[in-house]
Amino acid sequence: MVDSANYIQRPWKRMRLKAPQDSPRWLERPPLDDFREALAFNEEIVYSSACSIAGIPLREFRRRCRNEVTDAARFYAEELGWQAKLPADAVDRPWFVTGHQPVLAHPGVWSKNFVAHGMARQTAGVSLNLIVDNDLLASTKISVPARQDDRLVLQNIPFAEELSRTPWEEVEISSEDSSADMFAQFGARVCEAMQPWQIEPLMTRYWPAVIDRLPRTRRLSDLFSAGRHEIEMRWGANNLELPISRMCQLPTCLQFIGHMLHHAREFAEIHNQVLAEYRRLYRIRSSTHPVPALEVGDGRCEAPFWIWKAGERQRRRLFVQQRDGAVTLSDGRETIAILPPSDATAANSAATVESLQEIACRGYRLRTRALTTTLFARLAIGDLFVHGIGGAQYDEMTDRIINRFFGIPAPQFVTVTSTLHLPLEPILGSERRISPGERGELARKLRDLEYNPDRYLLDSRDAKVAALIAEKRDLCRRQNEVDALSREPTSQRRRRRAGNHHRCRRLREINAQLAPLVGAWKAELDDAARDLDRCARDQHIRFHREFAVWLYPEAELRQFYGRFLPEPS
C-alpha cells in the first residue's frame, strides 16, 4: 500500500528521452507491457490519500469530475456527428488520458491516442483525448516532400491565411472569402503533391471527413479533431474527445481552479522553487524554459492560468490579490472578478464556482496552462496519463508540485512516441545514411590541409619545398619552447611578443606558399564536402519524422498502430 502521508519524494534525476531516429521504432517509458504496475500504484494513491480539493475528498472529487467529463464528451460527440458509447459504470473503470493540440500531427504524436485506447481495451477501461484548443495556433501550413533541380525540398501548402499566434478555440474558417476556397481545396492540393511519390495518402479519407463537419461547426480545432476521430473510429479506436475549452467550464474544474486561486501564493512559491531545482539539474539559463516563473510580489501573485476575452488573439496572465480572505482576479490591466473568502465548505465552493461561471458569461476565457492541464487530468480524471517526450519532461516538475502542494505521491505516467518515415524508397531508391561524424571528419581534414599542408608534402623531392617544411618545423619547435615558459613573469612574456608575432606571420606565409601544392587534395575534399552537404540536406527531408500522418498510406499507418487496435473485421 502507498503511504501517502509518509511518502518520500524521489530525488531529482535527469530524464534522458530522445525520439528514435530509425523507422519503424517506438519509445516507451516504462515498457507498455508493464503499464498495469503504474496503474495499480496510481489507483492506490486515490484509495489511500487524505487529499481533498475544494473541501471534497479526492476519491469523491474524481467521481464527480468523471461524471461531468462523460456527459460533456457525449454532448461534444453529438454536436460533431458521432456517438460516444460508454458502459453505465464507466466512472468506476480505469481511465487512460492523453492530449495534444488539434494540429496536423506526425505519427509520434498520434501514437498517444492509440496507446491510450489499447490500454483501455486491455482493461475494459475508458480512454480520453483532451483537445488542447487553448494553445496557440503556430502555423497554417503543412510540409510535403518535393523535388527541385534534382534536390529534395520541403513544399509548404497552406490550409488558411496566415494568422498571428491565436488560441485555437478562437480560429474559425470563413464561409465567404477566398480563404474558404483555400480550405476546401487543401486536401486535393496535398494529394496532388504526393502523386510523384506514388503514395495515396490518408488525406484522401481525412479531408472529406473534415469538410463534412462544416455545416456543424466553423471552429478549426473541432474540424481537425472530428476528421481525425472519424479515422480512429474507422480503425476501431473509440476514445472520448473533450476540448480543454469545455473541460475548463465543468463545475469540478472550476472548483479546482477556485482551490488553486485561493492558495495562489503558496502554489506560486512551490512552483518557482521546483522550477529553480529543475533548471539547476539541467543547467538551464533561459528565463522561459521549460516554463516562466510565476510572478510573486507584495500585493499580488500570478496564477497558472490564461485569461482573455472571446474574440481576442492574445492570451493574458491571470493575477491574484488576496485581502481579508477574498480573492481579486485581474489580467494585469483591469479587475475581472472578486471571489468570496474560502472556508473549504461545499457552500463556499459553490459560491466560487458561480463567480467563475459569471466571468464566462461576460465573455472571458479562463483556461488552464499546460502544467495545470496535466495536473488536473492526472489528479481528477485519469488513472494513467499518456505523455509524449515534451510533456514528460515538464511533468517532472508537476510530479514534485503535486507532492509538495497536495501532499500526496504524484501519479505515475507513461511516455510514448514513435518514428515512421514516409515510404519514399520506391522513387528515390535505398541510400546509405550519413553518420553524424562524417561531415565533422571531412571538415577536420580540410582544416588540416589549410593549416598543415606540409604533412601532405613529406615525400616531395623539391628542395625549396623541403626547406619550407624544415623552416616551419623549426618555427613550431621554437614556439613550443616559448609556450612552455608560460609561468614566466609578465614583463618577460611581453618582451617575447615581438618574436611570437614574427613566427606567427612567417608560419602563415609558409602555409600560403605550400597551399597551391595541395590544391588537388583540397579540391577533391571540397567536392566531397559539397556532395555530403547535399546528401545531408536530402537525408534531413527523406528521414524527416515530423511529416503529418495524413501524408502516409493508410495501410502502413494501420499496420504501425496495429498492436493497439482490434483485428480488422
Coordinates of C-alpha atoms in Angstrom, one line a residue:
M1 CA 0.0 0.0 0.0
V2 CA 1.2 3.5 -0.8
D3 CA 1.6 5.5 2.4
S4 CA 0.7 9.0 1.1
A5 CA 1.3 10.7 4.4
N6 CA 4.9 9.4 4.8
Y7 CA 5.8 9.2 1.1
I8 CA 9.3 10.4 0.4
Q9 CA 9.7 12.1 -2.9
R10 CA 12.4 10.5 -5.1
P11 CA 15.5 12.6 -5.7
W12 CA 15.8 14.6 -9.0
K13 CA 17.4 12.6 -11.8
R14 CA 17.9 13.8 -15.4
M15 CA 15.4 12.2 -17.7
R16 CA 17.1 11.2 -20.9
L17 CA 14.4 10.9 -23.6
K18 CA 15.2 11.0 -27.3
A19 CA 12.9 10.2 -30.1
P20 CA 14.1 7.2 -32.2
Q21 CA 15.7 8.2 -35.5
D22 CA 15.2 4.8 -37.2
S23 CA 11.9 3.6 -38.6
P24 CA 9.7 2.0 -37.6
R25 CA 10.6 2.4 -33.9
W26 CA 8.9 3.2 -30.6
L27 CA 10.0 4.8 -27.4
E28 CA 8.1 3.5 -24.3
R29 CA 8.9 4.6 -20.7
P30 CA 8.1 2.3 -18.9
P31 CA 7.6 -0.5 -21.4
L32 CA 3.9 -0.7 -22.3
D33 CA 3.8 -4.3 -21.3
D34 CA 4.3 -3.1 -17.7
F35 CA 1.6 -0.4 -17.6
R36 CA -0.5 -2.3 -15.1
E37 CA 2.1 -1.7 -12.4
A38 CA 1.8 2.1 -12.8
L39 CA -2.0 1.8 -13.0
A40 CA -2.1 -0.1 -9.6
F41 CA 0.2 2.4 -8.0
N42 CA -1.9 5.3 -9.1
E43 CA -5.2 3.7 -8.1
E44 CA -3.7 3.0 -4.6
I45 CA -2.9 6.7 -4.2
V46 CA -6.5 7.6 -4.7
Y47 CA -7.8 5.0 -2.2
S48 CA -5.2 5.8 0.5
S49 CA -5.0 9.5 0.1
A50 CA -6.4 12.0 2.6
C51 CA -6.0 14.8 0.0
S52 CA -9.0 17.0 -0.8
I53 CA -9.8 19.6 -3.4
A54 CA -12.1 22.5 -2.5
G55 CA -13.0 20.5 0.6
I56 CA -14.0 17.4 -1.3
P57 CA -12.0 14.1 -0.7
L58 CA -10.0 13.3 -3.8
R59 CA -11.8 10.0 -4.4
E60 CA -15.3 11.7 -4.4
F61 CA -13.9 14.6 -6.4
R62 CA -12.7 12.3 -9.1
R63 CA -16.1 10.5 -9.4
R64 CA -17.9 13.9 -9.8
C65 CA -15.3 15.0 -12.4
R66 CA -15.6 11.8 -14.4
N67 CA -19.4 12.1 -14.5
E68 CA -19.1 15.6 -15.8
V69 CA -16.4 14.7 -18.3
T70 CA -18.5 11.8 -19.6
D71 CA -21.6 14.0 -20.1
A72 CA -19.5 16.7 -21.8
A73 CA -17.8 14.3 -24.1
R74 CA -21.1 12.7 -25.1
F75 CA -22.5 16.2 -25.9
Y76 CA -19.4 17.2 -27.8
A77 CA -19.6 14.0 -29.9
E78 CA -23.3 14.5 -30.7
E79 CA -22.6 18.1 -31.8
L80 CA -20.0 16.8 -34.3
G81 CA -21.9 13.8 -35.5
W82 CA -20.9 10.7 -33.7
Q83 CA -21.9 8.8 -30.6
A84 CA -19.8 8.3 -27.5
K85 CA -20.6 4.8 -26.3
L86 CA -19.8 4.0 -22.7
P87 CA -21.0 1.4 -20.1
A88 CA -23.2 2.6 -17.3
D89 CA -20.3 2.1 -14.7
A90 CA -17.7 3.9 -16.8
V91 CA -16.7 6.2 -13.9
D92 CA -15.6 3.2 -11.9
R93 CA -13.4 1.7 -14.6
P94 CA -9.8 2.5 -15.3
W95 CA -9.3 5.8 -17.2
F96 CA -6.5 6.4 -19.6
V97 CA -6.0 10.0 -20.6
T98 CA -3.8 11.8 -23.2
G99 CA -4.0 15.1 -25.1
H100 CA -2.4 17.3 -27.7
Q101 CA -3.1 20.4 -29.8
P102 CA -5.5 19.8 -32.7
V103 CA -2.6 20.1 -35.2
L104 CA -2.0 18.0 -38.3
A105 CA 0.4 15.9 -36.2
H106 CA 3.2 13.4 -37.1
P107 CA 3.0 9.7 -36.3
G108 CA 4.8 10.1 -33.0
V109 CA 2.1 12.4 -31.6
W110 CA -0.8 10.3 -32.9
S111 CA 0.7 7.2 -31.2
K112 CA -0.6 8.5 -27.8
N113 CA -4.2 8.2 -28.9
F114 CA -3.8 4.5 -29.9
V115 CA -1.7 3.7 -26.8
A116 CA -4.5 5.1 -24.5
H117 CA -7.1 3.2 -26.5
G118 CA -5.1 0.0 -26.4
M119 CA -4.6 0.1 -22.6
A120 CA -8.3 0.8 -22.1
R121 CA -9.2 -2.1 -24.4
Q122 CA -7.0 -4.4 -22.3
T123 CA -8.6 -3.4 -19.0
A124 CA -12.2 -2.8 -20.1
G125 CA -11.5 0.8 -19.3
V126 CA -12.1 4.3 -20.7
S127 CA -9.8 6.3 -22.9
L128 CA -10.0 10.1 -23.2
N129 CA -8.2 12.5 -25.5
L130 CA -8.1 16.1 -24.4
I131 CA -8.0 18.5 -27.3
V132 CA -5.7 21.3 -26.2
D133 CA -7.5 24.1 -28.0
N134 CA -6.3 26.8 -25.6
D135 CA -2.8 26.6 -27.0
L136 CA -1.7 28.9 -29.8
L137 CA -2.1 28.0 -33.5
A138 CA 1.5 28.1 -34.7
S139 CA 1.1 27.5 -38.4
T140 CA -1.5 27.3 -41.1
K141 CA 0.7 25.2 -43.5
I142 CA 1.6 21.6 -44.0
S143 CA 5.0 20.5 -45.4
V144 CA 5.3 17.8 -48.1
P145 CA 8.5 16.5 -49.8
A146 CA 9.2 17.7 -53.3
R147 CA 12.0 17.6 -55.9
Q148 CA 13.5 20.7 -57.2
D149 CA 16.6 20.7 -59.5
D150 CA 17.3 17.1 -58.6
R151 CA 17.2 18.0 -54.9
L152 CA 14.8 17.2 -52.1
V153 CA 13.0 20.3 -50.7
L154 CA 10.0 20.9 -48.4
Q155 CA 6.9 22.4 -50.1
N156 CA 4.5 24.2 -47.8
I157 CA 0.8 24.0 -48.6
P158 CA -1.5 26.4 -46.6
F159 CA -5.0 25.5 -45.5
A160 CA -5.8 29.0 -44.4
E161 CA -4.4 32.6 -44.5
E162 CA -1.5 33.1 -42.2
L163 CA -2.7 34.1 -38.7
S164 CA -0.8 35.6 -35.8
R165 CA -0.4 33.4 -32.8
T166 CA -4.0 32.9 -31.9
P167 CA -5.6 30.4 -29.4
W168 CA -7.0 27.5 -31.4
E169 CA -10.5 27.9 -30.0
E170 CA -10.7 31.5 -31.4
V171 CA -9.9 30.4 -35.0
E172 CA -12.9 29.9 -37.4
I173 CA -13.0 29.1 -41.1
S174 CA -14.8 31.7 -43.1
S175 CA -17.6 30.6 -45.4
E176 CA -17.4 33.5 -47.9
D177 CA -14.0 34.8 -48.8
S178 CA -11.1 33.3 -50.7
S179 CA -9.8 31.5 -47.6
A180 CA -12.9 29.3 -47.7
D181 CA -11.8 28.0 -51.2
M182 CA -8.2 27.5 -50.0
F183 CA -9.5 25.4 -47.1
A184 CA -11.9 23.4 -49.2
Q185 CA -9.2 22.6 -51.8
F186 CA -6.4 21.9 -49.3
G187 CA -6.9 18.1 -49.3
A188 CA -6.8 17.9 -53.1
R189 CA -3.6 20.0 -53.3
V190 CA -1.9 17.8 -50.7
C191 CA -2.9 14.6 -52.6
E192 CA -1.7 16.1 -55.9
A193 CA 1.7 17.0 -54.2
M194 CA 2.1 13.3 -53.1
Q195 CA 1.4 11.9 -56.6
P196 CA 5.1 12.0 -57.7
W197 CA 5.9 9.7 -54.8
Q198 CA 3.2 7.2 -55.9
I199 CA 1.6 7.5 -52.5
E200 CA -2.2 7.6 -51.9
P201 CA -2.2 9.5 -48.6
L202 CA -4.7 9.1 -45.8
M203 CA -5.6 12.7 -46.6
T204 CA -8.0 11.2 -49.2
R205 CA -10.2 10.0 -46.3
Y206 CA -9.3 12.6 -43.7
W207 CA -10.1 15.8 -45.6
P208 CA -13.6 14.8 -46.7
A209 CA -14.4 13.9 -43.1
V210 CA -13.2 17.4 -42.1
I211 CA -15.3 19.1 -44.8
D212 CA -18.4 17.1 -43.9
R213 CA -18.4 18.8 -40.5
L214 CA -18.5 22.4 -41.9
P215 CA -22.3 22.5 -41.6
R216 CA -22.0 21.7 -37.9
T217 CA -19.1 24.0 -36.9
R218 CA -16.6 26.5 -38.3
R219 CA -14.1 26.2 -35.5
L220 CA -10.8 24.9 -36.9
S221 CA -10.0 22.8 -33.8
D222 CA -13.4 21.0 -34.0
L223 CA -13.0 20.3 -37.7
F224 CA -9.5 18.9 -37.4
S225 CA -10.4 16.8 -34.3
A226 CA -13.6 15.4 -35.9
G227 CA -11.8 14.3 -39.0
R228 CA -9.1 12.6 -37.0
H229 CA -11.6 10.9 -34.7
E230 CA -13.5 9.5 -37.7
I231 CA -10.4 7.8 -38.9
E232 CA -9.7 6.4 -35.5
M233 CA -13.2 5.1 -35.2
R234 CA -12.9 3.5 -38.7
W235 CA -9.9 1.6 -37.3
G236 CA -11.7 0.6 -34.1
A237 CA -10.2 3.1 -31.6
N238 CA -13.0 4.8 -29.7
N239 CA -11.6 7.4 -27.4
L240 CA -13.7 10.0 -25.8
E241 CA -12.9 13.5 -27.0
L242 CA -13.1 16.7 -25.0
P243 CA -11.6 20.2 -25.7
I244 CA -9.8 21.9 -22.9
S245 CA -12.1 24.9 -23.5
R246 CA -15.0 22.7 -22.4
M247 CA -13.2 21.0 -19.6
C248 CA -12.5 24.4 -18.1
Q249 CA -16.2 25.1 -17.9
L250 CA -17.1 21.9 -15.9
P251 CA -18.1 22.6 -12.3
T252 CA -15.4 20.3 -10.9
C253 CA -12.7 22.0 -13.0
L254 CA -14.0 25.4 -11.7
Q255 CA -13.8 24.1 -8.2
F256 CA -10.2 23.0 -8.8
I257 CA -9.4 26.4 -10.3
G258 CA -11.0 28.1 -7.3
H259 CA -9.0 26.0 -4.9
M260 CA -5.8 27.0 -6.8
L261 CA -6.7 30.7 -6.8
H262 CA -7.4 30.7 -3.0
H263 CA -4.0 29.2 -2.5
A264 CA -2.3 31.0 -5.3
R265 CA 0.7 32.4 -3.3
E266 CA 1.5 29.0 -1.8
F267 CA 1.3 27.4 -5.2
A268 CA 3.4 30.0 -6.9
E269 CA 6.2 29.7 -4.3
I270 CA 6.2 25.9 -4.7
H271 CA 6.1 26.2 -8.5
N272 CA 9.1 28.6 -8.5
Q273 CA 11.1 26.5 -6.1
V274 CA 10.6 23.4 -8.2
L275 CA 11.3 25.3 -11.4
A276 CA 14.6 26.6 -9.9
E277 CA 15.6 23.0 -9.0
Y278 CA 14.7 21.8 -12.5
R279 CA 16.9 24.5 -14.1
R280 CA 19.8 23.7 -11.8
L281 CA 19.5 20.0 -12.7
Y282 CA 19.5 20.7 -16.5
R283 CA 21.8 23.7 -16.3
I284 CA 19.2 25.9 -18.0
R285 CA 19.9 29.7 -18.0
S286 CA 16.8 30.7 -20.0
S287 CA 14.1 32.5 -18.1
T288 CA 11.3 31.0 -20.1
H289 CA 12.4 27.3 -20.3
P290 CA 10.7 24.9 -19.6
V291 CA 8.1 27.5 -18.3
P292 CA 8.5 31.0 -17.0
A293 CA 8.5 31.6 -13.2
L294 CA 5.2 32.8 -11.7
E295 CA 5.4 36.4 -10.7
V296 CA 5.2 36.9 -6.9
G297 CA 5.0 40.4 -5.5
D298 CA 4.0 42.2 -2.2
G299 CA 0.5 42.9 -3.4
R300 CA -0.3 40.2 -5.9
C301 CA 0.9 37.0 -7.4
E302 CA 0.5 35.2 -10.8
A303 CA -1.8 32.1 -11.0
P304 CA -1.1 29.3 -13.5
F305 CA -4.0 30.1 -15.8
W306 CA -4.7 32.1 -19.0
I307 CA -7.4 34.8 -19.3
W308 CA -8.6 36.6 -22.3
K309 CA -11.9 37.8 -23.8
A310 CA -13.7 36.0 -26.6
G311 CA -12.5 37.0 -30.0
E312 CA -9.2 38.3 -28.7
R313 CA -6.0 36.8 -30.1
Q314 CA -3.7 37.4 -27.2
R315 CA -3.8 35.3 -24.0
R316 CA -3.1 37.2 -20.8
R317 CA -1.7 36.1 -17.5
L318 CA -4.0 35.9 -14.5
F319 CA -3.1 37.7 -11.3
V320 CA -4.5 37.2 -7.8
Q321 CA -4.6 39.6 -4.9
Q322 CA -5.8 38.4 -1.6
R323 CA -7.3 40.6 1.1
D324 CA -9.4 39.6 4.1
G325 CA -9.8 36.1 2.6
A326 CA -11.4 37.5 -0.6
V327 CA -9.6 36.9 -3.9
T328 CA -9.4 39.6 -6.6
L329 CA -8.7 38.5 -10.1
S330 CA -7.1 40.7 -12.8
D331 CA -5.4 40.3 -16.2
G332 CA -2.8 43.0 -15.3
R333 CA -5.0 45.7 -16.8
E334 CA -8.3 45.6 -15.0
T335 CA -10.2 43.8 -12.3
I336 CA -12.1 40.8 -13.6
A337 CA -13.8 39.4 -10.5
I338 CA -13.7 39.1 -6.7
L339 CA -14.1 35.6 -5.3
P340 CA -15.7 35.0 -1.9
P341 CA -13.4 34.0 1.0
S342 CA -12.5 30.3 1.2
D343 CA -13.6 28.2 4.2
A344 CA -13.4 24.8 2.4
T345 CA -17.1 24.2 2.7
A346 CA -19.5 23.0 -0.1
A347 CA -21.5 26.2 0.1
N348 CA -18.3 28.3 -0.3
S349 CA -17.1 26.1 -3.1
A350 CA -20.5 26.6 -4.9
A351 CA -20.2 30.4 -4.5
T352 CA -16.7 30.3 -6.0
V353 CA -18.0 28.3 -9.0
E354 CA -20.8 30.7 -9.5
S355 CA -18.4 33.6 -9.5
L356 CA -16.2 31.9 -12.1
Q357 CA -19.2 31.0 -14.3
E358 CA -20.2 34.6 -14.2
I359 CA -16.8 35.5 -15.6
A360 CA -17.5 33.2 -18.6
C361 CA -21.0 34.8 -19.1
R362 CA -19.2 38.1 -19.5
G363 CA -17.1 36.7 -22.4
Y364 CA -13.9 35.8 -20.5
R365 CA -12.0 32.7 -21.3
L366 CA -10.4 31.3 -18.1
R367 CA -8.1 28.4 -19.1
T368 CA -5.5 26.1 -17.6
R369 CA -1.9 26.3 -18.7
A370 CA 0.0 23.3 -19.9
L371 CA 1.2 22.3 -16.4
T372 CA -2.1 22.8 -14.7
T373 CA -3.9 21.0 -17.5
T374 CA -2.0 17.8 -16.9
L375 CA -2.0 18.3 -13.2
F376 CA -5.8 18.4 -13.2
A377 CA -6.1 15.5 -15.7
R378 CA -3.7 13.3 -13.7
L379 CA -5.3 14.1 -10.3
A380 CA -9.0 14.5 -11.1
I381 CA -9.7 12.4 -14.3
G382 CA -7.3 9.7 -15.3
D383 CA -5.8 6.7 -13.6
L384 CA -2.9 6.8 -16.1
F385 CA -1.8 9.7 -18.3
V386 CA 0.0 9.1 -21.6
H387 CA 2.6 11.7 -22.4
G388 CA 4.9 12.5 -25.3
I389 CA 8.5 13.5 -24.8
G390 CA 7.9 17.2 -24.3
G391 CA 5.1 16.7 -21.8
A392 CA 7.0 14.1 -19.9
Q393 CA 9.9 16.5 -19.5
Y394 CA 8.0 19.4 -18.0
D395 CA 5.9 17.0 -15.9
E396 CA 9.0 16.1 -13.9
M397 CA 8.1 19.5 -12.3
T398 CA 4.5 18.6 -12.0
D399 CA 5.4 15.4 -10.0
R400 CA 7.1 17.5 -7.3
I401 CA 4.4 20.2 -7.3
I402 CA 1.7 17.6 -6.7
N403 CA 3.8 16.1 -3.9
R404 CA 4.5 19.4 -2.2
F405 CA 1.2 21.3 -2.8
F406 CA -1.3 18.4 -2.4
G407 CA 0.8 16.3 0.0
I408 CA 0.5 13.0 -1.9
P409 CA 2.7 11.0 -4.2
A410 CA 2.4 12.1 -7.9
P411 CA 0.6 9.6 -10.0
Q412 CA 2.9 7.9 -12.5
F413 CA 2.6 8.4 -16.2
V414 CA 3.6 6.7 -19.4
T415 CA 5.8 8.3 -22.0
V416 CA 5.3 7.3 -25.6
T417 CA 6.5 8.4 -29.0
S418 CA 7.4 6.7 -32.3
T419 CA 9.1 7.3 -35.6
L420 CA 7.7 6.2 -39.0
H421 CA 9.4 7.5 -42.2
L422 CA 7.4 8.3 -45.3
P423 CA 7.9 5.5 -47.8
L424 CA 9.9 7.4 -50.4
E425 CA 12.3 4.5 -51.3
P426 CA 10.3 3.3 -54.3
I427 CA 11.1 6.5 -56.1
L428 CA 14.4 7.5 -54.5
G429 CA 15.9 4.0 -54.1
S430 CA 17.8 2.9 -51.0
E431 CA 20.6 5.1 -49.9
R432 CA 23.4 4.9 -47.2
R433 CA 22.6 7.1 -44.3
I434 CA 25.2 9.6 -43.4
S435 CA 26.6 9.2 -39.9
P436 CA 26.7 12.3 -37.6
G437 CA 30.5 12.3 -37.5
E438 CA 31.2 12.1 -41.3
R439 CA 30.8 15.8 -42.0
G440 CA 32.9 16.6 -39.0
E441 CA 35.7 14.3 -40.1
L442 CA 35.7 15.9 -43.5
A443 CA 35.8 19.4 -42.0
R444 CA 38.8 18.3 -39.8
K445 CA 40.7 17.1 -42.9
L446 CA 40.0 20.4 -44.8
R447 CA 41.2 22.4 -41.8
D448 CA 44.3 20.2 -41.6
L449 CA 45.0 20.9 -45.2
E450 CA 44.7 24.6 -44.6
Y451 CA 46.9 24.9 -41.5
N452 CA 49.3 21.9 -42.1
P453 CA 49.8 21.4 -45.8
D454 CA 53.4 20.3 -45.0
R455 CA 52.1 17.0 -43.6
Y456 CA 50.9 16.1 -47.1
L457 CA 54.2 17.0 -48.8
L458 CA 56.7 15.0 -46.9
D459 CA 57.6 12.9 -49.9
S460 CA 58.3 15.9 -52.1
R461 CA 61.7 15.9 -53.7
D462 CA 61.6 19.7 -54.4
A463 CA 64.4 21.3 -52.4
K464 CA 62.5 24.5 -52.0
V465 CA 59.5 22.6 -50.5
A466 CA 61.8 20.6 -48.2
A467 CA 63.4 23.9 -47.0
L468 CA 60.0 25.5 -46.2
I469 CA 58.9 22.3 -44.3
A470 CA 62.1 22.3 -42.3
E471 CA 61.7 26.1 -41.5
K472 CA 58.2 25.5 -40.4
R473 CA 59.2 22.7 -38.1
D474 CA 61.9 24.8 -36.6
L475 CA 59.4 27.7 -36.1
C476 CA 56.9 25.4 -34.4
R477 CA 59.6 23.9 -32.1
R478 CA 60.7 27.4 -31.0
Q479 CA 57.2 28.4 -30.4
N480 CA 56.5 25.3 -28.3
E481 CA 59.6 26.1 -26.2
V482 CA 58.3 29.6 -25.6
D483 CA 54.8 28.3 -24.7
A484 CA 56.4 26.0 -22.1
L485 CA 57.6 29.2 -20.3
S486 CA 54.1 30.4 -19.7
R487 CA 54.7 30.8 -16.0
E488 CA 57.4 33.5 -16.6
P489 CA 56.8 37.0 -15.1
T490 CA 54.5 39.2 -17.2
S491 CA 57.4 41.5 -18.1
Q492 CA 59.4 38.7 -19.7
R493 CA 56.4 37.4 -21.6
R494 CA 55.8 40.9 -23.0
R495 CA 59.4 41.0 -24.3
R496 CA 58.8 37.8 -26.2
R497 CA 55.6 39.1 -28.0
A498 CA 57.5 40.5 -31.0
G499 CA 59.1 37.1 -31.6
N500 CA 55.8 35.4 -31.3
H501 CA 54.2 37.8 -33.8
H502 CA 57.1 37.2 -36.3
R503 CA 56.9 33.4 -36.0
C504 CA 53.1 33.5 -36.5
R505 CA 53.4 35.7 -39.5
R506 CA 56.1 33.6 -41.1
L507 CA 54.1 30.4 -40.4
R508 CA 51.2 31.9 -42.4
E509 CA 53.5 32.8 -45.2
I510 CA 54.9 29.3 -45.4
N511 CA 51.4 27.8 -45.4
A512 CA 50.3 30.2 -48.2
Q513 CA 53.3 29.1 -50.3
L514 CA 52.6 25.4 -49.8
A515 CA 48.8 25.7 -50.3
P516 CA 48.9 25.5 -54.1
L517 CA 50.8 22.2 -53.9
V518 CA 47.9 20.6 -52.1
G519 CA 45.3 22.2 -54.2
A520 CA 44.2 18.9 -55.9
W521 CA 43.6 17.3 -52.5
K522 CA 41.7 20.3 -51.3
A523 CA 39.5 20.4 -54.5
E524 CA 38.7 16.7 -54.0
L525 CA 37.8 17.2 -50.4
D526 CA 35.7 20.3 -51.3
D527 CA 33.8 18.3 -53.8
A528 CA 33.2 15.5 -51.3
A529 CA 32.0 18.1 -48.7
R530 CA 29.5 19.6 -51.2
D531 CA 28.2 16.1 -52.1
L532 CA 28.0 15.3 -48.4
D533 CA 26.1 18.5 -47.6
R534 CA 23.7 17.8 -50.5
C535 CA 23.1 14.3 -49.3
A536 CA 22.7 15.6 -45.7
R537 CA 20.0 18.1 -46.8
D538 CA 18.2 15.4 -48.8
Q539 CA 18.6 13.0 -45.9
H540 CA 17.1 15.5 -43.5
I541 CA 13.9 15.6 -45.6
R542 CA 14.0 11.9 -46.6
F543 CA 14.1 10.7 -43.0
H544 CA 12.1 13.6 -41.5
R545 CA 10.0 12.2 -38.7
E546 CA 7.5 15.1 -38.4
F547 CA 5.6 14.8 -41.7
A548 CA 1.9 14.8 -40.9
V549 CA 0.3 11.4 -40.6
W550 CA -2.2 12.4 -43.4
L551 CA 0.7 12.1 -46.0
Y552 CA 1.1 8.4 -45.3
P553 CA -0.6 5.4 -46.9
E554 CA -3.5 4.2 -44.7
A555 CA -2.4 0.6 -44.8
E556 CA 1.1 1.4 -43.5
L557 CA -0.2 3.5 -40.6
R558 CA -2.8 1.0 -39.6
Q559 CA -0.2 -1.7 -39.5
F560 CA 2.1 0.6 -37.5
Y561 CA -0.5 1.1 -34.8
G562 CA -2.0 -2.4 -35.2
R563 CA -0.7 -3.7 -31.8
F564 CA -3.2 -1.3 -30.1
L565 CA -6.2 -1.9 -32.4
P566 CA -8.7 -4.7 -32.8
E567 CA -8.3 -7.1 -35.7
P568 CA -9.8 -5.7 -38.9
S569 CA -13.3 -7.3 -39.4

